[in-house]
Amino acid sequence: MSPEGEPVTTTTSGAMTGEQMIALTKRHTLFEWTAQGKVDPIPVARAKGAYFWTPEGQRYLDFNSQLMCVNAGHGDERIVRAIQEQAATLAYASPHVATEARARLGAKLAEIAPGDIETFFFTNGGADANENAIRIARLVTGRHKILARYRSYHGGTAGSLTLTGDPRRWAAEPGIPGVVHVLDPYHGLERGWDTADEALARLEEVIQLEGAQTIAAFILEPVTGTNGVLVPPDGYLQGVRELCTRHGILMIADEVMSGFGRTGEWFAVDHWNVVPDLICMAKGLTSSYVQLGAVGLRPPLVRHFQDHVYYGGLTYNSHPLACAAALAAIRVYEEDDLVGNARRMGEKMKAKLADLAARHPSVGAARSIGLFGMVELTRNRRTKEPMAPFNGTSPEMTALARFFREAGFFTFTRWHTFFTNPPLSITEAELDEGFAIIDRALEATTDGAVEG
Ligand SMILES: Cc1ncc(COP(=O)(O)O)c(C=O)c1O
């Protein structure tokens, strides 16, 4: 800390006010997934731990790890130093050469990845990890169809957006050929959950109707992210694994959001001891200090490419800065036992979510696993009508988002839901601070709208 009590590792040039930042950003850059006229960004100057600040010094508690990705917390000096040192030594190298950062990261990931996965293809982020995973599956199996689920997000590129089941897919249709969507075990607040057996029976029926021999892979988020922190019923993932094996279909786990401790295990599949054939990661891989994604492959798939060409490549494949950032982030997870902290703080968060559900009539459902949490709001406790329509918003949800912002609380609100995904380094006091704001926000903005 500096003499003024300011964190020393975060820097601001100090040259721009928040207003200037917003004006230039809006004029010269496009924001994603939104009409530009509606954009109202927070200007962010610096960040430390679970907080970030505007240039004028307004503080926000980051209850979403930005985009569910800064798992180690902001401004960790160990990660910053590793990036600086790598930049000074070797900032970039062609994907056709070997580097120490790449070598070490591959070996480290082999240690923590599920089961016998010990080989990785590096990408720029999650979407292209998924693109490469489905290409690998198609090349290895010689089949073309890919099964994906409706309540899913797999990324913003052509193939990954086709895999995506939620409405972000619609504007990109018709997308790539061969993708078939299946229903999830969860059907929304009003319809509720299937049992594992029911969900697996639906899946098996689709496999039969599509023709197992035409299906290369089934891609799924083991714990679904933006579509609702959907923790599958016990037995579901094991059943998916068994069905895939029985039909020669490769199982692809998209752990872009659920990986690197978010759920209280290194990877979400570890909760059910399931080893997918391919695993995709990004976000927490580097704690998002530098962009990086990866696809992990099981040995039989790796063997296929010993004498078959892998038709895939990226200029920034195995980027040394990103590999160094990932190594440092993993070291931080280990040194600070952040996966254990996600488990411990996750138990506390689960109790706090249950408490919200008990006291606020507008809480229709609250779920979490580790520090991966979300709340679904309802305007009717009996019918479970959501507080905003599917893919829409409502005055109450707009008021809730405004309350959060004015209270210095940053999270992701979507449709009738909001998320509780703080950095894995969060303390109990910081959790208390966040939930106290949520408590006031629900009372002020959504509880009054509840009927029934
Ligand atoms: C489960 C999942 N897969 C893929 C992606 C896409 O990752 P990226 O935005 O790094 O391309 C995301 C991003 O939120 C995600 O949550």
mmCIF file of C-alpha atoms and ligand atoms in Angstrom, residues 125-127 130 153-155 221 254 256-257 282-283, ligand 1:
data_model
loop_
_atom_site.group_PDB
_atom_site.id
_atom_site.type_symbol
_atom_site.label_atom_id
_atom_site.label_comp_id
_atom_site.label_asym_id
_atom_site.label_seq_id
_atom_site.Cartn_x
_atom_site.Cartn_y
_atom_site.Cartn_z
ATOM 1 C CA GLY A 125 -10.397 -17.378 -25.486
ATOM 2 C CA GLY A 126 -13.421 -19.557 -24.868
ATOM 3 C CA ALA A 127 -15.259 -19.287 -28.183
ATOM 4 C CA ASN A 130 -15.035 -24.528 -28.436
ATOM 5 C CA TYR A 153 -23.706 -20.013 -24.100
ATOM 6 C CA HIS A 154 -20.601 -21.181 -25.923
ATOM 7 C CA GLY A 155 -19.154 -17.985 -27.399
ATOM 8 C CA GLU A 221 -21.469 -26.640 -19.636
ATOM 9 C CA ASP A 254 -17.245 -26.324 -21.762
ATOM 10 C CA VAL A 256 -14.847 -21.692 -19.735
ATOM 11 C CA MET A 257 -16.853 -20.203 -16.863
ATOM 12 C CA ALA A 282 -10.500 -19.712 -20.701
ATOM 13 C CA LYS A 283 -11.469 -16.889 -18.277
HETATM 14 C C1 LIG B 1 -19.473 -21.361 -20.903
HETATM 15 C C2 LIG B 1 -18.834 -20.387 -21.841
HETATM 16 N N1 LIG B 1 -18.287 -20.825 -22.976
HETATM 17 C C3 LIG B 1 -17.676 -20.004 -23.849
HETATM 18 C C4 LIG B 1 -17.609 -18.655 -23.613
HETATM 19 C C5 LIG B 1 -16.941 -17.758 -24.601
HETATM 20 O O1 LIG B 1 -15.702 -17.350 -24.131
HETATM 21 P P1 LIG B 1 -14.976 -16.073 -24.765
HETATM 22 O O2 LIG B 1 -15.868 -14.908 -24.515
HETATM 23 O O3 LIG B 1 -13.659 -16.025 -24.058
HETATM 24 O O4 LIG B 1 -14.810 -16.343 -26.229
HETATM 25 C C6 LIG B 1 -18.174 -18.132 -22.437
HETATM 26 C C7 LIG B 1 -18.116 -16.696 -22.152
HETATM 27 O O5 LIG B 1 -18.792 -16.170 -21.314
HETATM 28 C C8 LIG B 1 -18.796 -19.025 -21.531
HETATM 29 O O6 LIG B 1 -19.350 -18.584 -20.393
#
